[in-house]
Every structure is written in C-alpha cells, then in structure tokens.
Amino acid sequence: MDTLTKQQRSERMSRIRGKNTRPELAVRQALYALGYRYQLHRKDLPGKPDIVFPSRKKALFIHGCFWHAHQGCKVANMPKSRTEYWQAKFQRNVERDKLNKRALRRMGWSTLTVWECEIKHTDRLLRRVTGYLGTAGTKVKKERSS
Ligand SMILES: [Zn+2]
C-alpha cells in the first residue's frame, strides 16, 4: 500500500523540484478562477514567495513537505540512510523559511504556508487560503439604496 510505483515516485520527485510544479499550478488556477490576481516568485522579496498578492501585502509559500520538513507529515519521512546529513539539511531549510518570513513581516507583509500534502484536499485548502486572503477582486463599492 505505501510503496510507490516508479511513475508515482518520479512524479513526486518532479514535484519537489523547481518552480511551476503541479501542486503550485493547481492552487494558482483555483485562485485565479475565484477572481484573485497575483504575481509569481517575486525575486525582490525574501524567500521568493510562490504567489504574491501585492495590494494585500500577502504572500503564499507552497512548501514541499519533504524539503521543508513538514512536522508530523507522512510525506516528510526522514530518510533511513545518512540521517544526520538530511537532518542538518532540513534544519537549514526550516531555519531559512523562518528567517524569510520574519524579514517579510518586518517589511509589512504577512505570509501563509501551504503544504504540498494539503493540496489534494482542495476544498479545505481553498477555504483556508481564501479565508486568509479575504474577498477576491477589487474592493466592493458601497452602494446606497435610494
Ligand atoms: Zn505535509
């Protein structure tokens, strides 16, 4: 049950690598469909947040559970060999994430972390993200009746 087929494993590895990975695309498309507009991978911001909402000063990080050592997560299993090497590596990633978020906060930004393993529960995830972002689109004009 818990062993991956070759294809699943290569899918997972390709997801871990680099930008525009599939889970990130899924989140982006869903948010776009809901009317949110955003920028991607802003290099001028600490940690290059994956999805940025400039007018709200809010940034989303989409983290792979493995590389960012998602606590208590099944996907984030510690490798059985070279444990110390991996532990140090994960520790550095987690530390860097923390520093980036702190730097963003100091610049007046808030951040939300989305974990790779959350993305398959799309509805729940979108509720969380839209709850964080607030209503989509431009500010609703107050209309006066009469
Ligand atoms: Zn996870």
CSV table of N, CA and C and ligand atoms in Angstrom, one decimal:
chain,number,residue,atom,x,y,z
A,1,MET,N,0.8,-1.2,0.0
A,1,MET,CA,0.0,0.0,0.0
A,1,MET,C,0.9,1.3,0.0
A,2,ASP,N,1.9,1.3,0.8
A,2,ASP,CA,2.6,2.5,1.0
A,2,ASP,C,3.8,2.6,0.1
A,3,THR,N,4.0,1.6,-0.7
A,3,THR,CA,5.2,1.7,-1.7
A,3,THR,C,4.7,2.4,-2.9
A,4,LEU,N,5.5,3.2,-3.5
A,4,LEU,CA,5.2,4.0,-4.7
A,4,LEU,C,5.6,3.2,-5.9
A,5,THR,N,4.8,3.3,-7.0
A,5,THR,CA,5.2,2.8,-8.2
A,5,THR,C,6.3,3.8,-8.8
A,6,LYS,N,7.0,3.3,-9.8
A,6,LYS,CA,8.1,4.1,-10.4
A,6,LYS,C,7.5,5.4,-10.8
A,7,GLN,N,6.4,5.3,-11.5
A,7,GLN,CA,5.8,6.6,-12.0
A,7,GLN,C,5.4,7.6,-10.9
A,8,GLN,N,4.8,7.0,-9.9
A,8,GLN,CA,4.5,7.9,-8.8
A,8,GLN,C,5.7,8.6,-8.2
A,9,ARG,N,6.7,7.8,-8.0
A,9,ARG,CA,7.9,8.3,-7.4
A,9,ARG,C,8.5,9.4,-8.3
A,10,SER,N,8.6,9.2,-9.6
A,10,SER,CA,9.2,10.2,-10.5
A,10,SER,C,8.3,11.4,-10.5
A,11,GLU,N,6.9,11.2,-10.4
A,11,GLU,CA,6.0,12.4,-10.3
A,11,GLU,C,6.3,13.2,-9.0
A,12,ARG,N,6.5,12.4,-7.9
A,12,ARG,CA,6.8,13.1,-6.7
A,12,ARG,C,8.1,13.9,-6.7
A,13,MET,N,9.1,13.3,-7.3
A,13,MET,CA,10.4,13.9,-7.4
A,13,MET,C,10.3,15.2,-8.3
A,14,SER,N,9.5,15.1,-9.4
A,14,SER,CA,9.4,16.3,-10.2
A,14,SER,C,8.6,17.4,-9.6
A,15,ARG,N,7.8,17.0,-8.7
A,15,ARG,CA,7.0,18.0,-7.9
A,15,ARG,C,7.9,18.7,-7.0
A,16,ILE,N,8.9,18.0,-6.4
A,16,ILE,CA,9.7,18.6,-5.4
A,16,ILE,C,10.6,19.6,-6.0
A,17,ARG,N,11.0,19.3,-7.3
A,17,ARG,CA,12.0,20.2,-7.9
A,17,ARG,C,11.3,21.5,-8.5
A,18,GLY,N,12.0,22.6,-8.2
A,18,GLY,CA,11.8,23.8,-9.0
A,18,GLY,C,10.4,24.5,-9.0
A,19,LYS,N,10.3,25.4,-9.9
A,19,LYS,CA,9.1,26.2,-9.9
A,19,LYS,C,8.0,25.6,-10.8
A,20,ASN,N,6.9,26.2,-10.7
A,20,ASN,CA,5.7,25.8,-11.6
A,20,ASN,C,5.5,24.3,-11.5
A,21,THR,N,5.6,23.8,-10.3
A,21,THR,CA,5.3,22.4,-10.1
A,21,THR,C,3.8,22.2,-10.0
A,22,ARG,N,3.4,21.0,-10.2
A,22,ARG,CA,1.9,20.8,-10.3
A,22,ARG,C,1.1,21.3,-9.2
A,23,PRO,N,1.4,21.0,-7.9
A,23,PRO,CA,0.6,21.4,-6.8
A,23,PRO,C,0.4,23.0,-6.8
A,24,GLU,N,1.5,23.6,-7.2
A,24,GLU,CA,1.5,25.1,-7.2
A,24,GLU,C,0.6,25.6,-8.3
A,25,LEU,N,0.6,24.9,-9.4
A,25,LEU,CA,-0.3,25.3,-10.5
A,25,LEU,C,-1.7,25.1,-10.2
A,26,ALA,N,-2.0,24.0,-9.5
A,26,ALA,CA,-3.4,23.8,-9.1
A,26,ALA,C,-3.9,24.9,-8.2
A,27,VAL,N,-3.1,25.3,-7.2
A,27,VAL,CA,-3.5,26.4,-6.3
A,27,VAL,C,-3.7,27.7,-7.1
A,28,ARG,N,-2.8,28.0,-8.0
A,28,ARG,CA,-2.8,29.2,-8.8
A,28,ARG,C,-4.1,29.2,-9.6
A,29,GLN,N,-4.4,28.1,-10.3
A,29,GLN,CA,-5.5,28.1,-11.2
A,29,GLN,C,-6.8,28.3,-10.4
A,30,ALA,N,-6.9,27.6,-9.3
A,30,ALA,CA,-8.1,27.7,-8.4
A,30,ALA,C,-8.3,29.2,-8.0
A,31,LEU,N,-7.2,29.8,-7.5
A,31,LEU,CA,-7.3,31.2,-7.0
A,31,LEU,C,-7.7,32.1,-8.2
A,32,TYR,N,-7.1,31.9,-9.3
A,32,TYR,CA,-7.4,32.7,-10.5
A,32,TYR,C,-8.9,32.6,-10.8
A,33,ALA,N,-9.4,31.4,-10.8
A,33,ALA,CA,-10.8,31.1,-11.2
A,33,ALA,C,-11.7,31.8,-10.2
A,34,LEU,N,-11.3,32.0,-8.9
A,34,LEU,CA,-12.1,32.7,-7.9
A,34,LEU,C,-12.0,34.2,-8.0
A,35,GLY,N,-11.1,34.7,-8.9
A,35,GLY,CA,-11.0,36.1,-9.1
A,35,GLY,C,-9.8,36.8,-8.5
A,36,TYR,N,-9.0,36.0,-7.9
A,36,TYR,CA,-7.8,36.6,-7.3
A,36,TYR,C,-6.7,36.9,-8.4
A,37,ARG,N,-6.0,38.0,-8.2
A,37,ARG,CA,-4.9,38.3,-9.1
A,37,ARG,C,-3.6,38.4,-8.3
A,38,TYR,N,-2.6,37.9,-8.9
A,38,TYR,CA,-1.3,37.7,-8.1
A,38,TYR,C,-0.1,37.8,-9.0
A,39,GLN,N,1.0,37.9,-8.3
A,39,GLN,CA,2.3,37.8,-9.0
A,39,GLN,C,3.0,36.5,-8.6
A,40,LEU,N,4.0,36.1,-9.3
A,40,LEU,CA,4.7,34.9,-9.0
A,40,LEU,C,6.2,35.1,-8.7
A,41,HIS,N,6.6,34.3,-7.7
A,41,HIS,CA,8.1,34.2,-7.5
A,41,HIS,C,8.8,35.5,-7.5
A,42,ARG,N,8.3,36.5,-6.7
A,42,ARG,CA,8.9,37.8,-6.6
A,42,ARG,C,10.3,37.7,-6.1
A,43,LYS,N,11.3,37.9,-6.9
A,43,LYS,CA,12.7,37.7,-6.5
A,43,LYS,C,13.1,38.8,-5.6
A,44,ASP,N,12.4,40.0,-5.6
A,44,ASP,CA,12.8,41.1,-4.7
A,44,ASP,C,12.3,40.9,-3.3
A,45,LEU,N,11.6,39.9,-3.0
A,45,LEU,CA,11.1,39.6,-1.7
A,45,LEU,C,11.8,38.5,-1.0
A,46,PRO,N,12.0,38.5,0.3
A,46,PRO,CA,12.8,37.5,0.9
A,46,PRO,C,12.1,36.1,0.7
A,47,GLY,N,12.9,35.1,0.3
A,47,GLY,CA,12.4,33.8,0.1
A,47,GLY,C,11.7,33.5,-1.2
A,48,LYS,N,11.6,34.6,-2.0
A,48,LYS,CA,10.9,34.5,-3.3
A,48,LYS,C,9.5,33.7,-3.1
A,49,PRO,N,8.6,34.4,-2.5
A,49,PRO,CA,7.3,33.7,-2.2
A,49,PRO,C,6.7,33.2,-3.6
A,50,ASP,N,6.0,32.1,-3.5
A,50,ASP,CA,5.5,31.4,-4.7
A,50,ASP,C,4.4,32.3,-5.4
A,51,ILE,N,3.5,32.7,-4.5
A,51,ILE,CA,2.3,33.5,-5.0
A,51,ILE,C,2.2,34.8,-4.2
A,52,VAL,N,2.2,35.9,-4.8
A,52,VAL,CA,2.2,37.2,-4.1
A,52,VAL,C,1.0,38.0,-4.5
A,53,PHE,N,0.4,38.6,-3.5
A,53,PHE,CA,-0.8,39.5,-3.6
A,53,PHE,C,-0.4,40.9,-3.2
A,54,PRO,N,0.2,41.7,-4.1
A,54,PRO,CA,0.8,42.9,-3.8
A,54,PRO,C,-0.1,43.9,-3.1
A,55,SER,N,-1.3,44.0,-3.6
A,55,SER,CA,-2.2,45.1,-3.0
A,55,SER,C,-2.6,44.7,-1.5
A,56,ARG,N,-2.6,43.4,-1.3
A,56,ARG,CA,-2.9,43.0,0.1
A,56,ARG,C,-1.7,42.8,1.0
A,57,LYS,N,-0.5,42.9,0.3
A,57,LYS,CA,0.7,42.6,1.0
A,57,LYS,C,0.7,41.2,1.7
A,58,LYS,N,0.2,40.3,1.0
A,58,LYS,CA,0.2,38.9,1.5
A,58,LYS,C,0.9,38.0,0.5
A,59,ALA,N,1.6,37.0,1.1
A,59,ALA,CA,2.4,36.1,0.2
A,59,ALA,C,2.2,34.7,0.7
A,60,LEU,N,2.1,33.8,-0.3
A,60,LEU,CA,1.9,32.4,-0.1
A,60,LEU,C,3.2,31.7,-0.4
A,61,PHE,N,3.6,30.8,0.5
A,61,PHE,CA,4.7,29.9,0.2
A,61,PHE,C,4.1,28.5,0.0
A,62,ILE,N,4.4,27.8,-1.1
A,62,ILE,CA,3.9,26.5,-1.2
A,62,ILE,C,5.1,25.6,-1.0
A,63,HIS,N,5.1,24.9,0.1
A,63,HIS,CA,6.3,24.1,0.5
A,63,HIS,C,6.1,22.6,0.2
A,64,GLY,N,7.1,22.0,-0.3
A,64,GLY,CA,7.2,20.6,-0.4
A,64,GLY,C,7.4,20.0,1.0
A,65,CYS,N,6.6,19.0,1.4
A,65,CYS,CA,6.7,18.5,2.8
A,65,CYS,C,8.1,17.9,3.1
A,66,PHE,N,8.7,17.3,2.1
A,66,PHE,CA,9.9,16.6,2.3
A,66,PHE,C,11.1,17.7,2.6
A,67,TRP,N,11.2,18.6,1.6
A,67,TRP,CA,12.4,19.5,1.8
A,67,TRP,C,12.2,20.5,2.9
A,68,HIS,N,11.0,20.8,3.2
A,68,HIS,CA,10.8,21.8,4.3
A,68,HIS,C,10.4,21.2,5.6
A,69,ALA,N,10.5,19.8,5.6
A,69,ALA,CA,10.4,19.1,6.9
A,69,ALA,C,9.0,19.4,7.6
A,70,HIS,N,7.9,19.2,6.9
A,70,HIS,CA,6.6,19.4,7.4
A,70,HIS,C,6.5,18.5,8.7
A,71,GLN,N,6.2,19.1,9.8
A,71,GLN,CA,6.2,18.4,11.0
A,71,GLN,C,4.9,17.5,11.1
A,72,GLY,N,5.2,16.2,11.5
A,72,GLY,CA,4.1,15.3,11.7
A,72,GLY,C,3.4,14.9,10.4
A,73,CYS,N,4.1,15.1,9.3
A,73,CYS,CA,3.5,14.8,8.0
A,73,CYS,C,4.1,13.5,7.4
A,74,LYS,N,3.3,12.6,6.8
A,74,LYS,CA,3.7,11.3,6.3
A,74,LYS,C,4.7,11.5,5.1
A,75,VAL,N,4.4,12.5,4.3
A,75,VAL,CA,5.3,12.8,3.1
A,75,VAL,C,6.7,13.2,3.5
A,76,ALA,N,6.8,13.7,4.7
A,76,ALA,CA,8.1,14.3,5.2
A,76,ALA,C,8.9,13.3,5.9
A,77,ASN,N,8.8,12.0,5.6
A,77,ASN,CA,9.6,11.0,6.2
A,77,ASN,C,11.1,11.3,6.2
A,78,MET,N,11.7,11.0,7.3
A,78,MET,CA,13.2,11.2,7.4
A,78,MET,C,13.8,10.0,6.7
A,79,PRO,N,14.7,10.2,5.7
A,79,PRO,CA,15.4,9.1,5.0
A,79,PRO,C,16.1,8.2,6.0
A,80,LYS,N,16.1,6.9,5.7
A,80,LYS,CA,16.7,6.0,6.6
A,80,LYS,C,18.2,6.0,6.6
A,81,SER,N,18.8,6.4,5.5
A,81,SER,CA,20.3,6.4,5.5
A,81,SER,C,20.7,7.8,5.5
A,82,ARG,N,22.0,8.0,5.9
A,82,ARG,CA,22.6,9.4,6.0
A,82,ARG,C,21.7,10.3,6.8
A,83,THR,N,21.1,9.8,7.9
A,83,THR,CA,20.1,10.6,8.6
A,83,THR,C,20.6,11.9,9.1
A,84,GLU,N,21.9,11.9,9.5
A,84,GLU,CA,22.4,13.2,10.1
A,84,GLU,C,22.6,14.2,9.0
A,85,TYR,N,23.0,13.8,7.8
A,85,TYR,CA,23.1,14.7,6.7
A,85,TYR,C,21.8,15.3,6.4
A,86,TRP,N,20.8,14.5,6.3
A,86,TRP,CA,19.4,15.0,6.0
A,86,TRP,C,18.9,15.9,7.1
A,87,GLN,N,19.1,15.5,8.3
A,87,GLN,CA,18.6,16.3,9.4
A,87,GLN,C,19.2,17.7,9.3
A,88,ALA,N,20.5,17.8,9.1
A,88,ALA,CA,21.1,19.1,9.0
A,88,ALA,C,20.5,19.9,7.8
A,89,LYS,N,20.3,19.2,6.7
A,89,LYS,CA,19.8,19.9,5.5
A,89,LYS,C,18.4,20.4,5.8
A,90,PHE,N,17.5,19.6,6.3
A,90,PHE,CA,16.2,20.0,6.6
A,90,PHE,C,16.2,21.2,7.6
A,91,GLN,N,17.0,21.0,8.6
A,91,GLN,CA,17.1,22.0,9.7
A,91,GLN,C,17.4,23.4,9.0
A,92,ARG,N,18.4,23.4,8.1
A,92,ARG,CA,18.8,24.6,7.4
A,92,ARG,C,17.6,25.2,6.6
A,93,ASN,N,16.9,24.3,5.9
A,93,ASN,CA,15.7,24.8,5.2
A,93,ASN,C,14.6,25.4,6.1
A,94,VAL,N,14.4,24.7,7.2
A,94,VAL,CA,13.4,25.2,8.1
A,94,VAL,C,13.8,26.6,8.7
A,95,GLU,N,15.1,26.7,9.0
A,95,GLU,CA,15.6,27.9,9.6
A,95,GLU,C,15.5,29.0,8.6
A,96,ARG,N,15.8,28.7,7.3
A,96,ARG,CA,15.8,29.8,6.3
A,96,ARG,C,14.3,30.2,6.1
A,97,ASP,N,13.4,29.3,6.1
A,97,ASP,CA,12.0,29.6,5.9
A,97,ASP,C,11.6,30.6,7.0
A,98,LYS,N,12.0,30.3,8.2
A,98,LYS,CA,11.7,31.2,9.3
A,98,LYS,C,12.2,32.6,9.2
A,99,LEU,N,13.5,32.7,8.8
A,99,LEU,CA,14.1,34.0,8.6
A,99,LEU,C,13.4,34.8,7.5
A,100,ASN,N,13.1,34.1,6.4
A,100,ASN,CA,12.4,34.8,5.3
A,100,ASN,C,11.1,35.3,5.7
A,101,LYS,N,10.3,34.5,6.5
A,101,LYS,CA,9.0,35.0,6.9
A,101,LYS,C,9.2,36.2,7.9
A,102,ARG,N,10.2,36.1,8.7
A,102,ARG,CA,10.4,37.2,9.7
A,102,ARG,C,10.7,38.5,8.9
A,103,ALA,N,11.6,38.3,7.9
A,103,ALA,CA,12.0,39.5,7.1
A,103,ALA,C,10.8,40.1,6.4
A,104,LEU,N,9.9,39.3,5.8
A,104,LEU,CA,8.7,39.7,5.2
A,104,LEU,C,7.8,40.5,6.1
A,105,ARG,N,7.7,39.9,7.3
A,105,ARG,CA,6.9,40.6,8.3
A,105,ARG,C,7.4,42.0,8.6
A,106,ARG,N,8.7,42.1,8.7
A,106,ARG,CA,9.3,43.4,9.0
A,106,ARG,C,9.0,44.4,7.9
A,107,MET,N,8.8,43.9,6.7
A,107,MET,CA,8.5,44.8,5.6
A,107,MET,C,7.0,45.0,5.4
A,108,GLY,N,6.3,44.5,6.4
A,108,GLY,CA,4.8,44.8,6.4
A,108,GLY,C,4.0,43.8,5.7
A,109,TRP,N,4.6,42.6,5.3
A,109,TRP,CA,3.9,41.6,4.6
A,109,TRP,C,3.4,40.5,5.6
A,110,SER,N,2.4,39.8,5.3
A,110,SER,CA,2.0,38.6,6.1
A,110,SER,C,2.2,37.4,5.1
A,111,THR,N,2.3,36.3,5.7
A,111,THR,CA,2.6,35.1,4.9
A,111,THR,C,1.7,33.9,5.3
A,112,LEU,N,1.5,33.1,4.4
A,112,LEU,CA,0.7,31.8,4.7
A,112,LEU,C,1.5,30.7,4.0
A,113,THR,N,1.7,29.6,4.7
A,113,THR,CA,2.4,28.5,4.2
A,113,THR,C,1.4,27.4,3.8
A,114,VAL,N,1.4,27.0,2.5
A,114,VAL,CA,0.6,25.9,2.1
A,114,VAL,C,1.5,24.7,1.9
A,115,TRP,N,1.1,23.6,2.4
A,115,TRP,CA,1.9,22.4,2.3
A,115,TRP,C,1.4,21.5,1.2
A,116,GLU,N,2.4,20.9,0.5
A,116,GLU,CA,2.1,20.0,-0.6
A,116,GLU,C,1.0,19.0,-0.3
A,117,CYS,N,1.1,18.4,0.9
A,117,CYS,CA,0.1,17.4,1.3
A,117,CYS,C,-1.3,17.9,1.5
A,118,GLU,N,-1.5,19.2,1.6
A,118,GLU,CA,-2.8,19.8,1.8
A,118,GLU,C,-3.5,19.9,0.4
A,119,ILE,N,-2.7,19.9,-0.6
A,119,ILE,CA,-3.3,20.3,-1.9
A,119,ILE,C,-4.3,19.3,-2.4
A,120,LYS,N,-4.2,18.1,-2.0
A,120,LYS,CA,-5.2,17.1,-2.5
A,120,LYS,C,-6.5,17.3,-1.8
A,121,HIS,N,-6.5,18.0,-0.7
A,121,HIS,CA,-7.8,18.3,-0.1
A,121,HIS,C,-8.2,19.7,-0.6
A,122,THR,N,-8.5,19.9,-1.9
A,122,THR,CA,-8.6,21.2,-2.5
A,122,THR,C,-9.6,22.1,-1.8
A,123,ASP,N,-10.8,21.6,-1.5
A,123,ASP,CA,-11.8,22.5,-0.9
A,123,ASP,C,-11.4,23.0,0.4
A,124,ARG,N,-10.9,22.2,1.3
A,124,ARG,CA,-10.4,22.6,2.6
A,124,ARG,C,-9.3,23.6,2.4
A,125,LEU,N,-8.4,23.3,1.5
A,125,LEU,CA,-7.2,24.2,1.3
A,125,LEU,C,-7.7,25.6,0.8
A,126,LEU,N,-8.6,25.6,-0.1
A,126,LEU,CA,-9.1,26.9,-0.7
A,126,LEU,C,-9.8,27.7,0.4
A,127,ARG,N,-10.6,27.0,1.2
A,127,ARG,CA,-11.3,27.7,2.3
A,127,ARG,C,-10.2,28.4,3.2
A,128,ARG,N,-9.2,27.7,3.5
A,128,ARG,CA,-8.1,28.3,4.3
A,128,ARG,C,-7.5,29.5,3.6
A,129,VAL,N,-7.1,29.3,2.4
A,129,VAL,CA,-6.4,30.3,1.7
A,129,VAL,C,-7.3,31.6,1.4
A,130,THR,N,-8.5,31.3,1.0
A,130,THR,CA,-9.4,32.5,0.8
A,130,THR,C,-9.8,33.2,2.1
A,131,GLY,N,-9.9,32.4,3.2
A,131,GLY,CA,-10.1,33.0,4.5
A,131,GLY,C,-8.9,33.9,4.9
A,132,TYR,N,-7.8,33.5,4.5
A,132,TYR,CA,-6.6,34.3,4.8
A,132,TYR,C,-6.5,35.6,3.9
A,133,LEU,N,-6.9,35.4,2.6
A,133,LEU,CA,-6.7,36.5,1.7
A,133,LEU,C,-7.8,37.5,1.8
A,134,GLY,N,-9.0,37.1,2.2
A,134,GLY,CA,-10.2,38.0,2.1
A,134,GLY,C,-10.8,37.9,0.8
A,135,THR,N,-11.9,38.7,0.6
A,135,THR,CA,-12.6,38.5,-0.7
A,135,THR,C,-11.8,38.8,-1.9
A,136,ALA,N,-12.2,38.2,-3.0
A,136,ALA,CA,-11.4,38.4,-4.2
A,136,ALA,C,-11.8,39.7,-4.9
A,137,GLY,N,-11.0,40.0,-5.9
A,137,GLY,CA,-11.4,41.2,-6.7
A,137,GLY,C,-11.1,42.5,-6.0
A,138,THR,N,-11.5,43.6,-6.7
A,138,THR,CA,-11.3,44.9,-6.1
A,138,THR,C,-12.3,45.1,-5.0
A,139,LYS,N,-12.0,46.1,-4.2
A,139,LYS,CA,-12.9,46.4,-3.1
A,139,LYS,C,-14.3,46.7,-3.5
A,140,VAL,N,-15.2,46.1,-2.8
A,140,VAL,CA,-16.6,46.2,-3.2
A,140,VAL,C,-17.1,47.6,-2.9
A,141,LYS,N,-17.6,48.3,-3.9
A,141,LYS,CA,-18.1,49.7,-3.6
A,141,LYS,C,-19.4,49.6,-2.8
A,142,LYS,N,-19.5,50.5,-1.9
A,142,LYS,CA,-20.7,50.5,-1.1
A,142,LYS,C,-21.8,51.3,-2.0
A,143,GLU,N,-22.8,50.5,-2.2
A,143,GLU,CA,-23.9,51.2,-3.0
A,143,GLU,C,-25.0,51.6,-2.0
A,144,ARG,N,-25.5,52.8,-2.3
A,144,ARG,CA,-26.6,53.3,-1.4
A,144,ARG,C,-27.9,53.0,-2.1
A,145,SER,N,-28.8,52.4,-1.4
A,145,SER,CA,-30.1,52.3,-2.0
A,145,SER,C,-30.8,53.6,-1.8
A,146,SER,N,-31.7,53.9,-2.7
A,146,SER,CA,-32.5,55.1,-2.8
A,146,SER,C,-31.6,56.4,-3.1
B,1,ZN,ZN,2.9,17.6,4.6
